[in-house]
PDB file of C-alpha atoms in Angstrom:
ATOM      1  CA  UNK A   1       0.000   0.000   0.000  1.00 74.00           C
ATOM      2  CA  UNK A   2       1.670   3.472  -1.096  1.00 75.00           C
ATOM      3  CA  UNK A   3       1.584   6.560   0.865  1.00 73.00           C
ATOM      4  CA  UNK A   4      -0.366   9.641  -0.098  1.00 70.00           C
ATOM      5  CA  UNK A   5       2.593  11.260  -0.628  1.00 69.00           C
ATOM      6  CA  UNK A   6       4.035   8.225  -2.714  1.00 72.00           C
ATOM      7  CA  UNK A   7       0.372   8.642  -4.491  1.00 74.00           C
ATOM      8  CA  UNK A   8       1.081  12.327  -5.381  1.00 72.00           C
ATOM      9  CA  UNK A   9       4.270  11.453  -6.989  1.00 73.00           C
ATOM     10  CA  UNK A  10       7.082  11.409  -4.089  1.00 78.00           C
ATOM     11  CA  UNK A  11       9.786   9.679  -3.569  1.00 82.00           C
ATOM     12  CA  UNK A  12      11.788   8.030  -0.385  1.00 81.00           C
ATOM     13  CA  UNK A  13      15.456   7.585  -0.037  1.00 86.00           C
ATOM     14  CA  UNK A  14      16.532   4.804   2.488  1.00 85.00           C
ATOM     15  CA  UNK A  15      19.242   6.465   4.539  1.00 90.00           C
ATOM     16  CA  UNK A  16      20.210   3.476   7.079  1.00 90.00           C
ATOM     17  CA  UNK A  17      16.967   2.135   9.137  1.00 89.00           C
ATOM     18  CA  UNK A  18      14.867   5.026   7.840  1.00 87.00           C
ATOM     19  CA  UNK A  19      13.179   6.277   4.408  1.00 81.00           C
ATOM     20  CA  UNK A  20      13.296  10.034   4.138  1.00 83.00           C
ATOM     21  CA  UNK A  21      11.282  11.828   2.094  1.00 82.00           C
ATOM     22  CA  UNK A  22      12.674  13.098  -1.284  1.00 80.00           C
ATOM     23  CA  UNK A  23      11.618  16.926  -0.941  1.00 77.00           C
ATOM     24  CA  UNK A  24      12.964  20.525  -2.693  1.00 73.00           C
ATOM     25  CA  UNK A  25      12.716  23.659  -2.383  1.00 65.00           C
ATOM     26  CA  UNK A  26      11.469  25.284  -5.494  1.00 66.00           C
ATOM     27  CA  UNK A  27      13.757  28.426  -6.775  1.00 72.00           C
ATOM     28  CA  UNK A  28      13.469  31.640  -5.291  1.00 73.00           C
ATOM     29  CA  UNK A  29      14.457  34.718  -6.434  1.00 81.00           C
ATOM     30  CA  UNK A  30      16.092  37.237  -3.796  1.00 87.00           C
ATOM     31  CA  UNK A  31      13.518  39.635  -2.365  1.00 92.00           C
ATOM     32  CA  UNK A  32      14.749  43.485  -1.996  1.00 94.00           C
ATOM     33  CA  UNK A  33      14.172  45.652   0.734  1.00 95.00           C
ATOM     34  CA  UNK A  34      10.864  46.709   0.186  1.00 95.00           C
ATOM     35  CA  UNK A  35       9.605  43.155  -0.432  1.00 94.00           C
ATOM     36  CA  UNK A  36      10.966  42.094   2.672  1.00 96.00           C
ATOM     37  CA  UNK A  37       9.389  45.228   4.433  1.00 96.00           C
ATOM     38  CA  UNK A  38       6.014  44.130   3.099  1.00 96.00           C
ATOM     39  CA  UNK A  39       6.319  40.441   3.772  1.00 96.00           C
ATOM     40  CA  UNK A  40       6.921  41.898   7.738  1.00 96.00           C
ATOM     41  CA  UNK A  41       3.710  44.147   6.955  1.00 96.00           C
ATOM     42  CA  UNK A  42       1.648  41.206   6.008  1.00 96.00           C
ATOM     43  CA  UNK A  43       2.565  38.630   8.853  1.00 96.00           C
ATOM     44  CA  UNK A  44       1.805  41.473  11.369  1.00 95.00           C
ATOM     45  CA  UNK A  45      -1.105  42.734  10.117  1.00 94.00           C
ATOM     46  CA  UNK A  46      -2.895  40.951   7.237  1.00 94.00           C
ATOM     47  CA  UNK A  47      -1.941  37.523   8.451  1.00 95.00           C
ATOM     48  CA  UNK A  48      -4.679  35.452   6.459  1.00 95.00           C
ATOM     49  CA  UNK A  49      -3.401  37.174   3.317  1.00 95.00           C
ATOM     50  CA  UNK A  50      -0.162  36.501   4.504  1.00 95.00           C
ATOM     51  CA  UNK A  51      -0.816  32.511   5.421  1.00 95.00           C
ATOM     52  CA  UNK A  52      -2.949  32.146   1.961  1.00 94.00           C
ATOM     53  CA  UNK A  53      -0.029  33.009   0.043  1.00 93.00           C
ATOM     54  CA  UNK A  54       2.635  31.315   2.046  1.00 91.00           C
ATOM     55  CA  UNK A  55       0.145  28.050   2.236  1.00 90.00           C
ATOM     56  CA  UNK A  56      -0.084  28.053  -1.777  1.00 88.00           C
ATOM     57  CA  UNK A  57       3.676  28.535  -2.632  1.00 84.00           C
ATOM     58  CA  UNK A  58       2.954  32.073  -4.417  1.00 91.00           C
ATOM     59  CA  UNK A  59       4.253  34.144  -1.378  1.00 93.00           C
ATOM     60  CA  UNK A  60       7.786  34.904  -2.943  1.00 92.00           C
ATOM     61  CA  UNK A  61       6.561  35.477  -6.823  1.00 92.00           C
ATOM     62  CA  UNK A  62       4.449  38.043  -5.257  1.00 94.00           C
ATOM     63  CA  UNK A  63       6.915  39.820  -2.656  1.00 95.00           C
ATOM     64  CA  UNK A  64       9.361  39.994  -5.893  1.00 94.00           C
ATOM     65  CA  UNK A  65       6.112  41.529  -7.965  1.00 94.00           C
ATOM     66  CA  UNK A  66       5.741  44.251  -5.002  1.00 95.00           C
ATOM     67  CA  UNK A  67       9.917  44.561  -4.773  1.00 95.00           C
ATOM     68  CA  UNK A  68       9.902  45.113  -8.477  1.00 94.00           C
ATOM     69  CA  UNK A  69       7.226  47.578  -8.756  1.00 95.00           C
ATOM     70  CA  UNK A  70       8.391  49.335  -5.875  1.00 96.00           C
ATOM     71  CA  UNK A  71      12.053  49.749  -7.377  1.00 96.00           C
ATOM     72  CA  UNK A  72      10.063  50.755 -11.116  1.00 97.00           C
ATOM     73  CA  UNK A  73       7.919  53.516  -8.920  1.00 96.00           C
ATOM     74  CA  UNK A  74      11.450  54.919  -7.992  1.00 97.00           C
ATOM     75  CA  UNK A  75      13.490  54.624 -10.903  1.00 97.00           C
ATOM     76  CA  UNK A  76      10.709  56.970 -12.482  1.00 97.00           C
ATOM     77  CA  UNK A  77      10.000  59.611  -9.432  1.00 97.00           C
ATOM     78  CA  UNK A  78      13.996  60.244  -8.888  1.00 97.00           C
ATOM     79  CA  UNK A  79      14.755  62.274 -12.112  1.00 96.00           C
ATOM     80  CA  UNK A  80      10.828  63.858 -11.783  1.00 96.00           C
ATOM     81  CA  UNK A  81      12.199  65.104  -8.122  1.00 97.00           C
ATOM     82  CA  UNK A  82      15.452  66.371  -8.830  1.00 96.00           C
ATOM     83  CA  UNK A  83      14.093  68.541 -11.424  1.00 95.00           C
ATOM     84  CA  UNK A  84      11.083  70.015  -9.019  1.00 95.00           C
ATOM     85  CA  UNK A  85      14.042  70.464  -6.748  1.00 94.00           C
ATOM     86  CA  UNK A  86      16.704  72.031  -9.095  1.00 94.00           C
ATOM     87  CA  UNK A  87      19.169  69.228  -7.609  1.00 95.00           C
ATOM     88  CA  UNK A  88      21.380  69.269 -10.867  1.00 94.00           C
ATOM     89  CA  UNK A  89      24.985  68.311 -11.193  1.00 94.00           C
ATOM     90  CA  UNK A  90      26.408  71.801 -11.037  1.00 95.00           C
ATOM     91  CA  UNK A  91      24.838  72.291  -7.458  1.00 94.00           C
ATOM     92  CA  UNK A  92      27.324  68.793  -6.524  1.00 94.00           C
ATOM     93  CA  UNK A  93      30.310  70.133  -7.880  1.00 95.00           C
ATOM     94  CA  UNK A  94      29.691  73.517  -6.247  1.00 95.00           C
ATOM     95  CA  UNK A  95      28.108  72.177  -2.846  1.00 95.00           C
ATOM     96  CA  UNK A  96      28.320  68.692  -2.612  1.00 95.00           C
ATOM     97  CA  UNK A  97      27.015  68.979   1.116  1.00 96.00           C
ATOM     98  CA  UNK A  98      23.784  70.584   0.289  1.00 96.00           C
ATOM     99  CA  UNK A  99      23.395  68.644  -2.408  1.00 96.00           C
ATOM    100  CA  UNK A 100      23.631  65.198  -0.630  1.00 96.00           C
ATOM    101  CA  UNK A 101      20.628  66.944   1.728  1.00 97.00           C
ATOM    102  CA  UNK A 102      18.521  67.555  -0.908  1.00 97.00           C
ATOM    103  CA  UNK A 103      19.264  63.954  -2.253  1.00 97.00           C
ATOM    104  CA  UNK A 104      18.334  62.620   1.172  1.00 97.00           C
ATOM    105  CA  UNK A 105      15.662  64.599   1.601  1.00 97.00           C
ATOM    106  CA  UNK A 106      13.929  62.953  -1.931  1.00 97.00           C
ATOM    107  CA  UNK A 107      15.153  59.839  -1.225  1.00 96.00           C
ATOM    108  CA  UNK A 108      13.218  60.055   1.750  1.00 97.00           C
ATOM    109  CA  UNK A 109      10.346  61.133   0.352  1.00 97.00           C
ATOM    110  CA  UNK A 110      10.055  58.576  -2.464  1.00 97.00           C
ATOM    111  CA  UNK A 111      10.306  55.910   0.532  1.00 96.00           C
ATOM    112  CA  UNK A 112       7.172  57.375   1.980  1.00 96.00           C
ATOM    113  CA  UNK A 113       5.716  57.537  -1.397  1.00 95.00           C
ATOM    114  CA  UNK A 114       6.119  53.510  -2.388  1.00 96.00           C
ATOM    115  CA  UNK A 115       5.627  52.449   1.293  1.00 95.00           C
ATOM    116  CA  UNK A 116       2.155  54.284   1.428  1.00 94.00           C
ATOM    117  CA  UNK A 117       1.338  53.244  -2.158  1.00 93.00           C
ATOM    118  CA  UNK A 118       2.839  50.125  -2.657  1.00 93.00           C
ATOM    119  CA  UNK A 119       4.097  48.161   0.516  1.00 92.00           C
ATOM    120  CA  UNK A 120       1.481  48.992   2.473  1.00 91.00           C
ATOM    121  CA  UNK A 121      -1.565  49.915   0.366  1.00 81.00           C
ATOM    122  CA  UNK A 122      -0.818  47.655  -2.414  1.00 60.00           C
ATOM    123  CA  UNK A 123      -2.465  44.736  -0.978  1.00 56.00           C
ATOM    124  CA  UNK A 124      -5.839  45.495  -0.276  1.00 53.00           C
TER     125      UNK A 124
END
């Protein structure tokens, strides 16, 4: 008599006395930092999402999704900020201190922008 999991197409390997399970771990990409930030989001506070996605395998193709548009949503406010800004490369040869403020400053602000939008909102 097989096992269900012999049933569903798995394997054993006899290591000494015992039959271990042949299992793998699918691929993963690498999740960036705003991927991980929403995976913490979701097992704090949207926990069924969070277990839904984790239960069915789809939890990393989605934090990369989120990571990706996150990183797309940046790439494409940057330049639109430094020009509202006047943050041009004349003001970092002539002032390189004020110009890594204002850099900071946008940076900061384009966090706030894909957190709100993205990390946190995204998933509703």
């Amino acid at each position: 008599m097989k096992s269900l999991f012999e049933q569903n197409g798995g394997t054993y390997t006899k290591v000494g006395d015992y039959y271990i399970p042949n299992l793998t771990v699918p691929e993963c990409k690498p999740i960036g930092k705003y991927g991980m930030l929403c995976r913490t989001y979701l097992k704090n506070h949207r926990r069924t999402f969070y277990s839904t996605l984790f239960i069915s395998g789809k939890l990393n193709e989605y934090l990369c999704d989120i990571d990706a548009q996150a990183n797309k949503l940046k790439e494409t406010l940057l330049p639109k900020y430094k020009e509202r800004y006047g943050i041009t490369e004349k003001l970092k040869a002539e002032n390189q201190i004020k110009w890594v403020q204002m850099m900071n400053s946008i940076a900061h602000q384009i966090d706030e922008v894909i957190l709100t939008d993205i990390v946190y909102g995204g998933n509703e």
